[in-house]
């Protein structure tokens, strides 16, 4: 995707001239956006684990790719099975909800362990690159399938799509999932406009989605998380498209906290609600998302502290909770994801096509 007209992916290996194996990985530090576009170098497994935990890299497909490169970084220190298994365990424990992370690690490990230790380093960097390239291709296909849905409903006036959190190119290796159909529609000359939920507490909508849509020139408006239902009641939303961190075999969609409320409002207003989901985000081992998906509970500071630009242009943090003697009376909770039951989901846009949730299993059988 384009940043100031220059093409970027969100993650890439740094390979010295004349070498096959990389020595480090570059990522875009997403905690600095939209205020600063900063690329950082990650050269150790533990640093990659930290980047995932602190959300310098985030979004389900991207943390899968980051975990794959985490394993590749671990091979630079040791190719002994026990050490690689320890690295895998650290990565899997770094964030619990998005299934892509464990999917990527579980794809890397058997490939590496089947090889002689001496061959594991090159294989690890190659497989991590394969995972990234497949992610890009899957998201491009999601863009094409999603574009067809939009074209079907397009009436040559502004087509308003509401999205939650950031499921754009920043959340993937490139193109995005929920935003891929939107980019495709915009590039095809359709008059699309995006309602961007701010997405408290970390504001991935206001900080990341608005930034990347702006870089691509897609018209958009940031709204408070509570505005979507009102806009739907007044005919100002034609479609909702969100991403997902884990989708069950029965089509339950786990995504950023607040997604469920958008799905309820869309259902009540007969507005189509789609989840854009590459196949590594589907957890075929479970059906009941509500009871079988671990929901990450994140640090309370994310709710208490707002970060932004002050009047002088410098980035600052402010605490919005009560202070003083009564502060201890205020509890804080921070569940990071929720589950939208399949019955509220119109369709799941995958690289293999668009499926009603109850027919998702047919991807597996093809
Ligand atoms: O906590 P985050 O920012 O990693 O959560 C991201 C989301 O919830 C996205 O919607 C999801 O990962 C889909 S990304 C293509």
CSV table of C-alpha atoms and ligand atoms in Angstrom, one decimal:
chain,number,residue,atom,x,y,z
A,1,UNK,CA,0.0,0.0,0.0
A,2,UNK,CA,1.0,3.6,-0.5
A,3,UNK,CA,2.4,5.8,2.2
A,4,UNK,CA,3.2,9.2,0.8
A,5,UNK,CA,3.1,7.6,-2.7
A,6,UNK,CA,5.7,5.0,-1.7
A,7,UNK,CA,4.7,1.3,-1.7
A,8,UNK,CA,5.0,-0.6,1.6
A,9,UNK,CA,4.1,-3.9,3.2
A,10,UNK,CA,3.6,-3.9,7.0
A,11,UNK,CA,6.4,-6.4,7.6
A,12,UNK,CA,9.5,-7.5,5.7
A,13,UNK,CA,12.8,-9.3,6.2
A,14,UNK,CA,16.1,-7.5,6.0
A,15,UNK,CA,18.4,-9.6,3.8
A,16,UNK,CA,22.0,-8.4,3.1
A,17,UNK,CA,23.2,-8.3,-0.5
A,18,UNK,CA,24.4,-11.7,-1.7
A,19,UNK,CA,22.7,-13.5,1.3
A,20,UNK,CA,19.7,-15.8,1.4
A,21,UNK,CA,18.9,-15.6,5.1
A,22,UNK,CA,17.7,-12.4,6.7
A,23,UNK,CA,19.3,-11.0,9.9
A,24,UNK,CA,16.2,-9.0,11.1
A,25,UNK,CA,12.7,-8.0,10.3
A,26,UNK,CA,11.3,-4.5,9.8
A,27,UNK,CA,7.8,-3.5,11.0
A,28,UNK,CA,5.8,-0.3,11.0
A,29,UNK,CA,5.3,0.7,14.6
A,30,UNK,CA,1.5,1.0,14.8
A,31,UNK,CA,1.6,2.6,18.3
A,32,UNK,CA,3.1,5.7,16.7
A,33,UNK,CA,0.4,6.2,14.0
A,34,UNK,CA,-1.2,8.5,12.9
A,35,UNK,CA,1.3,10.9,14.4
A,36,UNK,CA,4.5,9.4,13.2
A,37,UNK,CA,5.3,6.8,10.5
A,38,UNK,CA,8.1,4.9,12.1
A,39,UNK,CA,9.8,1.7,10.9
A,40,UNK,CA,11.5,-0.3,13.6
A,41,UNK,CA,13.9,-3.3,13.3
A,42,UNK,CA,13.3,-6.5,15.2
A,43,UNK,CA,16.2,-8.8,15.5
A,44,UNK,CA,15.3,-11.2,18.4
A,45,UNK,CA,12.4,-13.5,19.2
A,46,UNK,CA,11.8,-11.7,22.5
A,47,UNK,CA,11.6,-8.4,20.8
A,48,UNK,CA,9.0,-9.8,18.4
A,49,UNK,CA,7.0,-11.2,21.3
A,50,UNK,CA,7.1,-7.7,22.9
A,51,UNK,CA,6.0,-6.0,19.6
A,52,UNK,CA,3.0,-8.3,19.4
A,53,UNK,CA,2.0,-7.8,23.1
A,54,UNK,CA,2.3,-4.1,22.9
A,55,UNK,CA,0.5,-4.0,19.6
A,56,UNK,CA,3.3,-2.4,17.6
A,57,UNK,CA,2.2,-5.0,15.2
A,58,UNK,CA,-1.5,-5.9,15.4
A,59,UNK,CA,-4.4,-7.3,13.4
A,60,UNK,CA,-5.0,-11.0,13.1
A,61,UNK,CA,-3.2,-11.8,9.8
A,62,UNK,CA,-0.3,-9.5,10.6
A,63,UNK,CA,0.4,-11.1,14.1
A,64,UNK,CA,0.3,-14.4,12.3
A,65,UNK,CA,3.0,-13.2,9.9
A,66,UNK,CA,4.9,-11.6,12.8
A,67,UNK,CA,4.8,-14.9,14.7
A,68,UNK,CA,6.2,-16.7,11.6
A,69,UNK,CA,9.1,-14.3,11.5
A,70,UNK,CA,9.5,-14.7,15.3
A,71,UNK,CA,10.2,-18.3,14.7
A,72,UNK,CA,12.6,-17.4,11.9
A,73,UNK,CA,14.4,-15.0,14.2
A,74,UNK,CA,14.6,-17.8,16.9
A,75,UNK,CA,16.4,-20.1,14.4
A,76,UNK,CA,19.2,-17.5,14.1
A,77,UNK,CA,20.0,-18.2,17.8
A,78,UNK,CA,19.4,-21.9,17.9
A,79,UNK,CA,17.9,-24.7,15.7
A,80,UNK,CA,17.6,-27.2,18.5
A,81,UNK,CA,14.1,-28.6,18.8
A,82,UNK,CA,13.6,-27.7,22.4
A,83,UNK,CA,14.6,-24.1,21.9
A,84,UNK,CA,12.3,-23.8,18.9
A,85,UNK,CA,9.4,-25.3,20.9
A,86,UNK,CA,10.1,-22.7,23.6
A,87,UNK,CA,10.0,-19.9,21.0
A,88,UNK,CA,6.7,-21.3,19.7
A,89,UNK,CA,5.1,-21.4,23.1
A,90,UNK,CA,6.2,-17.8,23.8
A,91,UNK,CA,4.7,-16.5,20.6
A,92,UNK,CA,1.4,-18.4,21.0
A,93,UNK,CA,1.0,-17.0,24.5
A,94,UNK,CA,1.6,-13.4,23.4
A,95,UNK,CA,-2.0,-12.8,22.3
A,96,UNK,CA,-4.8,-15.3,22.8
A,97,UNK,CA,-7.8,-14.4,20.7
A,98,UNK,CA,-6.6,-14.2,17.0
A,99,UNK,CA,-6.2,-17.7,15.8
A,100,UNK,CA,-3.9,-16.6,13.0
A,101,UNK,CA,-1.0,-16.4,15.5
A,102,UNK,CA,-1.2,-20.1,16.5
A,103,UNK,CA,-2.1,-21.1,13.0
A,104,UNK,CA,1.2,-19.6,11.7
A,105,UNK,CA,3.3,-21.1,14.4
A,106,UNK,CA,1.7,-24.5,14.0
A,107,UNK,CA,2.3,-24.3,10.3
A,108,UNK,CA,6.0,-23.4,10.7
A,109,UNK,CA,7.0,-26.0,13.4
A,110,UNK,CA,6.3,-29.3,11.7
A,111,UNK,CA,8.1,-28.1,8.6
A,112,UNK,CA,11.2,-27.1,10.6
A,113,UNK,CA,11.2,-30.1,12.9
A,114,UNK,CA,11.1,-32.5,9.9
A,115,UNK,CA,14.4,-31.1,8.7
A,116,UNK,CA,18.0,-31.5,9.9
A,117,UNK,CA,18.8,-28.6,12.3
A,118,UNK,CA,21.3,-27.2,9.8
A,119,UNK,CA,18.5,-26.7,7.2
A,120,UNK,CA,16.0,-25.1,9.6
A,121,UNK,CA,17.2,-21.5,9.3
A,122,UNK,CA,16.7,-21.1,5.6
A,123,UNK,CA,13.4,-23.1,5.7
A,124,UNK,CA,12.1,-20.8,8.4
A,125,UNK,CA,12.7,-17.6,6.5
A,126,UNK,CA,11.3,-19.1,3.4
A,127,UNK,CA,8.1,-20.4,5.1
A,128,UNK,CA,7.5,-17.0,6.8
A,129,UNK,CA,7.8,-15.3,3.4
A,130,UNK,CA,5.4,-17.9,2.0
A,131,UNK,CA,2.9,-17.0,4.7
A,132,UNK,CA,3.2,-13.3,3.9
A,133,UNK,CA,2.8,-13.8,0.2
A,134,UNK,CA,-0.3,-16.0,0.7
A,135,UNK,CA,-1.8,-13.4,3.0
A,136,UNK,CA,-1.4,-10.8,0.3
A,137,UNK,CA,-3.0,-13.1,-2.4
A,138,UNK,CA,-5.9,-14.0,0.0
A,139,UNK,CA,-6.7,-10.4,0.7
A,140,UNK,CA,-6.6,-9.4,-3.0
A,141,UNK,CA,-9.1,-12.2,-3.6
A,142,UNK,CA,-11.3,-11.0,-0.7
A,143,UNK,CA,-11.2,-7.6,-2.4
A,144,UNK,CA,-12.5,-9.0,-5.7
A,145,UNK,CA,-15.3,-11.0,-4.0
A,146,UNK,CA,-16.3,-8.1,-1.8
A,147,UNK,CA,-16.2,-5.7,-4.8
A,148,UNK,CA,-18.8,-7.9,-6.6
A,149,UNK,CA,-21.1,-7.6,-3.5
A,150,UNK,CA,-20.8,-3.8,-3.5
A,151,UNK,CA,-21.3,-3.6,-7.3
A,152,UNK,CA,-24.5,-5.6,-6.9
A,153,UNK,CA,-26.0,-3.1,-4.5
A,154,UNK,CA,-24.5,0.1,-6.0
A,155,UNK,CA,-27.0,2.6,-7.3
A,156,UNK,CA,-24.7,5.2,-8.7
A,157,UNK,CA,-24.9,7.4,-5.6
A,158,UNK,CA,-22.7,7.5,-2.6
A,159,UNK,CA,-22.4,4.0,-1.2
A,160,UNK,CA,-21.9,4.2,2.6
A,161,UNK,CA,-20.0,1.4,4.3
A,162,UNK,CA,-19.4,1.2,8.1
A,163,UNK,CA,-16.4,-0.5,9.5
A,164,UNK,CA,-15.1,-1.1,13.0
A,165,UNK,CA,-11.5,-1.2,14.3
A,166,UNK,CA,-8.8,-1.5,11.6
A,167,UNK,CA,-9.0,-4.4,9.2
A,168,UNK,CA,-7.1,-2.6,6.6
A,169,UNK,CA,-3.6,-3.1,5.1
A,170,UNK,CA,-2.1,-2.2,8.5
A,171,UNK,CA,-3.8,-5.3,10.0
A,172,UNK,CA,-2.5,-7.6,7.4
A,173,UNK,CA,0.7,-7.9,5.3
A,174,UNK,CA,-1.0,-5.8,2.5
A,175,UNK,CA,-4.5,-4.8,1.2
A,176,UNK,CA,-6.4,-5.6,4.4
A,177,UNK,CA,-9.5,-7.8,4.8
A,178,UNK,CA,-12.5,-5.6,5.5
A,179,UNK,CA,-11.0,-2.7,3.6
A,180,UNK,CA,-9.8,-4.7,0.6
A,181,UNK,CA,-13.3,-4.6,-1.1
A,182,UNK,CA,-13.5,-0.8,-0.2
A,183,UNK,CA,-10.1,-0.2,-1.9
A,184,UNK,CA,-11.2,-2.3,-4.9
A,185,UNK,CA,-14.5,-0.4,-5.2
A,186,UNK,CA,-12.8,3.0,-4.9
A,187,UNK,CA,-10.1,2.0,-7.5
A,188,UNK,CA,-12.9,0.8,-9.8
A,189,UNK,CA,-14.4,4.3,-9.7
A,190,UNK,CA,-17.4,3.6,-7.4
A,191,UNK,CA,-18.4,6.4,-5.2
A,192,UNK,CA,-17.8,4.8,-1.8
A,193,UNK,CA,-17.7,6.6,1.6
A,194,UNK,CA,-16.6,4.9,4.8
A,195,UNK,CA,-18.0,5.5,8.3
A,196,UNK,CA,-15.0,4.8,10.5
A,197,UNK,CA,-15.9,3.8,14.1
A,198,UNK,CA,-13.3,5.4,16.4
A,199,UNK,CA,-13.0,2.0,18.2
A,200,UNK,CA,-12.3,2.7,21.8
A,201,UNK,CA,-10.3,2.0,23.9
A,202,UNK,CA,-7.3,1.9,21.5
A,203,UNK,CA,-8.9,3.9,18.7
A,204,UNK,CA,-7.7,1.7,15.8
A,205,UNK,CA,-10.5,3.3,13.7
A,206,UNK,CA,-9.7,6.9,14.4
A,207,UNK,CA,-5.9,6.4,14.4
A,208,UNK,CA,-5.2,3.7,11.8
A,209,UNK,CA,-8.2,3.2,9.5
A,210,UNK,CA,-8.7,6.9,9.0
A,211,UNK,CA,-4.9,7.3,8.3
A,212,UNK,CA,-4.7,4.5,5.8
A,213,UNK,CA,-8.0,5.4,4.0
A,214,UNK,CA,-6.6,9.0,3.8
A,215,UNK,CA,-3.3,7.7,2.3
A,216,UNK,CA,-5.3,6.0,-0.4
A,217,UNK,CA,-7.7,8.9,-1.0
A,218,UNK,CA,-10.9,7.1,0.1
A,219,UNK,CA,-13.6,9.4,1.4
A,220,UNK,CA,-14.3,8.7,5.0
A,221,UNK,CA,-15.8,10.1,8.2
A,222,UNK,CA,-14.7,9.2,11.8
A,223,UNK,CA,-17.6,8.6,14.1
A,224,UNK,CA,-17.9,7.9,17.8
A,225,UNK,CA,-18.5,4.2,18.5
A,226,UNK,CA,-22.1,5.0,19.6
A,227,UNK,CA,-23.1,6.8,16.4
A,228,UNK,CA,-23.5,3.8,14.0
A,229,UNK,CA,-27.0,2.7,15.2
A,230,UNK,CA,-28.3,6.2,14.7
A,231,UNK,CA,-26.8,6.5,11.2
A,232,UNK,CA,-28.4,3.1,10.3
A,233,UNK,CA,-31.8,4.2,11.5
A,234,UNK,CA,-31.6,7.2,9.2
A,235,UNK,CA,-30.6,5.3,6.0
A,236,UNK,CA,-27.0,6.5,6.0
A,237,UNK,CA,-25.4,3.0,6.1
A,238,UNK,CA,-25.7,0.7,3.1
A,239,UNK,CA,-23.4,-2.1,4.3
A,240,UNK,CA,-21.2,-3.1,7.3
A,241,UNK,CA,-17.9,-4.8,6.6
A,242,UNK,CA,-15.7,-5.9,9.5
A,243,UNK,CA,-12.6,-8.1,9.8
A,244,UNK,CA,-12.3,-11.0,12.3
A,245,UNK,CA,-9.8,-12.4,14.7
A,246,UNK,CA,-11.3,-15.9,14.8
A,247,UNK,CA,-14.4,-17.3,13.0
A,248,UNK,CA,-15.8,-20.7,14.1
A,249,UNK,CA,-16.8,-23.5,11.8
A,250,UNK,CA,-20.4,-22.5,12.4
A,251,UNK,CA,-19.8,-18.9,11.3
A,252,UNK,CA,-19.6,-17.1,14.7
A,253,UNK,CA,-17.4,-14.0,14.2
A,254,UNK,CA,-15.1,-12.9,16.9
A,255,UNK,CA,-13.7,-9.4,16.3
A,256,UNK,CA,-12.8,-6.1,18.1
A,257,UNK,CA,-15.0,-5.2,21.1
A,258,UNK,CA,-18.1,-3.4,19.9
A,259,UNK,CA,-18.5,-5.4,16.7
A,260,UNK,CA,-21.5,-7.3,18.2
A,261,UNK,CA,-23.4,-4.1,18.9
A,262,UNK,CA,-22.9,-3.0,15.2
A,263,UNK,CA,-24.2,-6.4,14.1
A,264,UNK,CA,-27.3,-6.0,16.3
A,265,UNK,CA,-28.1,-2.6,15.0
A,266,UNK,CA,-27.5,-3.7,11.3
A,267,UNK,CA,-29.8,-6.7,11.9
A,268,UNK,CA,-32.5,-4.4,13.3
A,269,UNK,CA,-32.3,-2.1,10.3
A,270,UNK,CA,-32.0,-4.9,7.6
A,271,UNK,CA,-28.5,-3.7,6.7
A,272,UNK,CA,-26.2,-6.4,5.3
A,273,UNK,CA,-23.4,-7.3,7.7
A,274,UNK,CA,-20.3,-8.9,6.2
A,275,UNK,CA,-17.1,-10.2,7.8
A,276,UNK,CA,-14.1,-10.4,5.5
A,277,UNK,CA,-12.1,-13.4,6.6
A,278,UNK,CA,-9.0,-15.1,5.1
A,279,UNK,CA,-9.0,-18.8,5.7
A,280,UNK,CA,-6.3,-18.8,8.4
A,281,UNK,CA,-8.7,-16.8,10.5
A,282,UNK,CA,-11.2,-19.7,10.6
A,283,UNK,CA,-10.8,-22.1,13.6
A,284,UNK,CA,-12.3,-25.3,12.3
A,285,UNK,CA,-11.9,-27.0,15.7
A,286,UNK,CA,-14.7,-25.0,17.4
A,287,UNK,CA,-18.3,-24.1,16.6
A,288,UNK,CA,-19.6,-22.0,19.6
A,289,UNK,CA,-17.7,-18.8,19.5
A,290,UNK,CA,-19.3,-17.4,22.7
A,291,UNK,CA,-18.1,-20.2,24.9
A,292,UNK,CA,-15.1,-21.6,23.1
A,293,UNK,CA,-13.0,-18.4,22.2
A,294,UNK,CA,-10.7,-16.9,24.8
A,295,UNK,CA,-11.4,-13.2,24.9
A,296,UNK,CA,-8.2,-11.2,25.7
A,297,UNK,CA,-8.5,-8.9,28.7
A,298,UNK,CA,-6.0,-6.1,28.2
A,299,UNK,CA,-4.5,-3.6,30.5
A,300,UNK,CA,-6.8,-1.1,32.2
A,301,UNK,CA,-4.6,1.8,31.2
A,302,UNK,CA,-6.0,1.4,27.7
A,303,UNK,CA,-9.4,2.5,29.0
A,304,UNK,CA,-8.1,5.1,31.4
A,305,UNK,CA,-5.5,6.9,29.2
A,306,UNK,CA,-6.1,8.7,26.0
A,307,UNK,CA,-3.2,9.5,23.7
A,308,UNK,CA,-3.3,12.3,21.1
A,309,UNK,CA,-1.8,15.5,19.7
A,310,UNK,CA,-1.9,18.5,21.9
A,311,UNK,CA,-2.5,22.0,20.6
A,312,UNK,CA,1.3,22.4,20.3
A,313,UNK,CA,1.5,19.4,18.0
A,314,UNK,CA,3.3,17.2,20.5
A,315,UNK,CA,1.8,13.8,21.4
A,316,UNK,CA,0.6,13.6,25.0
A,317,UNK,CA,-1.3,11.2,27.2
A,318,UNK,CA,-4.2,12.2,29.5
A,319,UNK,CA,-6.0,10.1,32.1
A,320,UNK,CA,-9.8,10.5,31.8
A,321,UNK,CA,-10.8,8.7,35.0
A,322,UNK,CA,-11.7,10.3,38.3
A,323,UNK,CA,-8.7,11.1,40.5
A,324,UNK,CA,-8.3,11.9,44.1
A,325,UNK,CA,-9.7,10.1,47.2
A,326,UNK,CA,-12.7,8.6,45.3
A,327,UNK,CA,-10.5,7.2,42.4
A,328,UNK,CA,-10.3,3.7,44.1
A,329,UNK,CA,-14.1,3.4,43.8
A,330,UNK,CA,-13.9,3.3,40.0
A,331,UNK,CA,-13.3,-0.2,38.5
A,332,UNK,CA,-12.2,-0.7,35.0
A,333,UNK,CA,-12.7,-3.6,32.6
A,334,UNK,CA,-11.1,-4.0,29.2
A,335,UNK,CA,-12.3,-7.1,27.2
A,336,UNK,CA,-10.7,-6.6,23.8
A,337,UNK,CA,-13.0,-8.7,21.6
A,338,UNK,CA,-16.6,-9.9,21.3
A,339,UNK,CA,-18.5,-12.6,19.4
A,340,UNK,CA,-21.2,-11.9,16.8
A,341,UNK,CA,-23.4,-14.9,16.5
A,342,UNK,CA,-23.6,-16.4,13.0
A,343,UNK,CA,-27.4,-15.6,12.9
A,344,UNK,CA,-26.5,-11.8,12.7
A,345,UNK,CA,-24.0,-12.3,9.8
A,346,UNK,CA,-25.2,-11.9,6.2
A,347,UNK,CA,-22.1,-13.4,4.7
A,348,UNK,CA,-18.4,-14.2,5.2
A,349,UNK,CA,-16.1,-13.0,2.4
A,350,UNK,CA,-13.2,-15.3,2.0
A,351,UNK,CA,-10.5,-15.8,-0.6
A,352,UNK,CA,-12.6,-18.7,-1.9
A,353,UNK,CA,-15.8,-16.7,-2.3
A,354,UNK,CA,-18.7,-15.4,-0.2
A,355,UNK,CA,-20.5,-17.8,2.1
A,356,UNK,CA,-23.5,-17.7,4.3
A,357,UNK,CA,-22.2,-18.6,7.8
A,358,UNK,CA,-24.0,-21.9,7.8
A,359,UNK,CA,-22.2,-22.9,4.6
A,360,UNK,CA,-18.7,-21.9,5.7
A,361,UNK,CA,-17.8,-25.6,6.1
A,362,UNK,CA,-18.1,-26.1,2.3
A,363,UNK,CA,-14.7,-24.3,1.9
A,364,UNK,CA,-13.2,-27.2,3.8
A,365,UNK,CA,-14.8,-29.8,1.7
A,366,UNK,CA,-13.7,-28.2,-1.6
B,1,LIG,O1,-6.5,-5.7,18.9
B,1,LIG,P1,-6.3,-5.6,17.4
B,1,LIG,O2,-6.0,-4.2,16.9
B,1,LIG,O3,-5.2,-6.5,17.0
B,1,LIG,O4,-7.6,-6.1,16.8
B,1,LIG,C1,-7.8,-6.1,15.4
B,1,LIG,C2,-9.1,-6.4,15.0
B,1,LIG,O5,-10.0,-6.7,15.7
B,1,LIG,C3,-9.3,-6.6,13.5
B,1,LIG,O6,-10.6,-6.3,13.1
B,1,LIG,C4,-9.1,-8.1,13.1
B,1,LIG,O7,-7.8,-8.5,13.6
B,1,LIG,C5,-9.2,-8.3,11.7
B,1,LIG,S1,-7.7,-7.7,10.9
B,1,LIG,C6,-7.8,-8.0,9.2
